[in-house]
C-alpha atoms as one frame of an Amber mdcrd trajectory, in Angstrom:
protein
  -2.199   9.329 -15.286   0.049  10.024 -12.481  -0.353   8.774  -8.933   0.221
  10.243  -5.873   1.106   9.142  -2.347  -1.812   7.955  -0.738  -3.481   6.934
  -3.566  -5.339   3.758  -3.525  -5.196   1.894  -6.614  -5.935  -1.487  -8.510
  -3.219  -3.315 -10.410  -1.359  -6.478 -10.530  -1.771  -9.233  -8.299   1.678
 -11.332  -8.355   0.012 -13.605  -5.565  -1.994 -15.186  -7.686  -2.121 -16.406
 -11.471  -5.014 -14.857 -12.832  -5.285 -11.817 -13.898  -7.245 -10.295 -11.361
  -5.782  -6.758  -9.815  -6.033  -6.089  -6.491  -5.567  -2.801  -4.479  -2.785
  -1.357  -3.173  -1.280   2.184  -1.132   1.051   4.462  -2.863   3.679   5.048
  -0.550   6.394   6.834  -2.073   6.777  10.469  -1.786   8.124  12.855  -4.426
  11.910  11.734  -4.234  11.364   8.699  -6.018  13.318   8.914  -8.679  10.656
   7.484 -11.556   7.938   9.257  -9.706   4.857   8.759 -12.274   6.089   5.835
 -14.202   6.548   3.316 -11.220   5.545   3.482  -7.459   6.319   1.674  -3.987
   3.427   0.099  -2.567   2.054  -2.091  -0.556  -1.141  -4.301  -0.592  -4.553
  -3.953   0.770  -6.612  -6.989   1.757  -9.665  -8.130   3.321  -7.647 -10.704
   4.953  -7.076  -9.700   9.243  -3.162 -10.835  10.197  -2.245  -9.745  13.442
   0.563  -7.436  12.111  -2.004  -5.581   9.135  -3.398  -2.442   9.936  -7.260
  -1.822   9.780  -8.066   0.860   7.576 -11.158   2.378   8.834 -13.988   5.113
   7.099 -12.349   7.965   9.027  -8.777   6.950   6.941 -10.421   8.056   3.911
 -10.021  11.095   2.458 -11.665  10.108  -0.538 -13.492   7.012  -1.852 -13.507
   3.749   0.481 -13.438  -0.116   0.441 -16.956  -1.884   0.509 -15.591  -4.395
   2.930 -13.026  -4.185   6.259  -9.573  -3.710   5.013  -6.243  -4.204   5.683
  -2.492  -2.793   4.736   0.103  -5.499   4.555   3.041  -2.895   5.116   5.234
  -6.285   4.595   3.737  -7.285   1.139   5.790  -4.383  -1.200   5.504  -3.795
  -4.866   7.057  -1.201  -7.497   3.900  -1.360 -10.479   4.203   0.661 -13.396
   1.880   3.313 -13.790   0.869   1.318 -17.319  -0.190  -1.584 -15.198  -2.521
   0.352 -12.672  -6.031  -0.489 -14.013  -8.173   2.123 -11.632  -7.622   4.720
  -9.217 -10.426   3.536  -5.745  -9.725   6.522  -3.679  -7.171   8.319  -1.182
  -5.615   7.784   2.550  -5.097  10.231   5.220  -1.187  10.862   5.262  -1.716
  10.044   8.969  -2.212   6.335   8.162   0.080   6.534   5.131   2.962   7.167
   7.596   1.395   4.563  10.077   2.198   2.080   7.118   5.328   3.365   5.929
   6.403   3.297   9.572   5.307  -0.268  10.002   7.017  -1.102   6.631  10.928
   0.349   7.937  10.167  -1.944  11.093  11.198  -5.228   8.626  13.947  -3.248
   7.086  15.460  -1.853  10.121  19.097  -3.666  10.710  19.361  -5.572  13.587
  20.848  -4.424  16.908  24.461  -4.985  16.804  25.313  -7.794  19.940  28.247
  -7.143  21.545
């Protein structure tokens, strides 16, 4: 099955050592250039850090997360589409952007000092 951006799916967890997947929010759009055999992500979690953003009901577009839930736009991932175990729902591009945005704010360069 192929993913798309926005998608909210289950696969590997490289946090921890069992084999457990955890969720995560297709990010990449249609330029990627293995579109539909590998996607950029990032993970969701239950766990509140200051810089995570709160997904809420009205960020759904389809499906939802039976607890409060956060995107780590700092926590990145490229799974293959063989790993992906489920597919738990969809995103609002709105908040899609909101992570992807939040995401380029680590990879930004620096201001150059003069």
């Amino acid at each position: 099955m192929s993913y798309q951006r926005g998608d909210v799916v289950w696969g590997p967890d490289p946090f921890k050592s069992e084999e457990n997947p955890r969720p995560w929010l297709i990010l990449n759009n249609g330029s990627h250039p293995f579109g539909g055999e590998e996607y950029l992500t990032v993970t969701l979690t239950t766990t509140p850090h200051d810089e995570g953003i709160e997904i809420t009901d009205d960020d759904w577009v389809e499906g939802g997360m039976p607890r409060r839930s956060f995107a780590s736009p700092w926590a990145v991932m490229s799974p293959k589409d063989a790993a992906i175990v489920r597919r738990q729902g969809r995103l609002r591009e709105a908040f899609v952007r909101e992570v992807a945005e939040g995401l380029w704010t680590y990879l930004e360069p620096p201001e150059e000092q003069n």
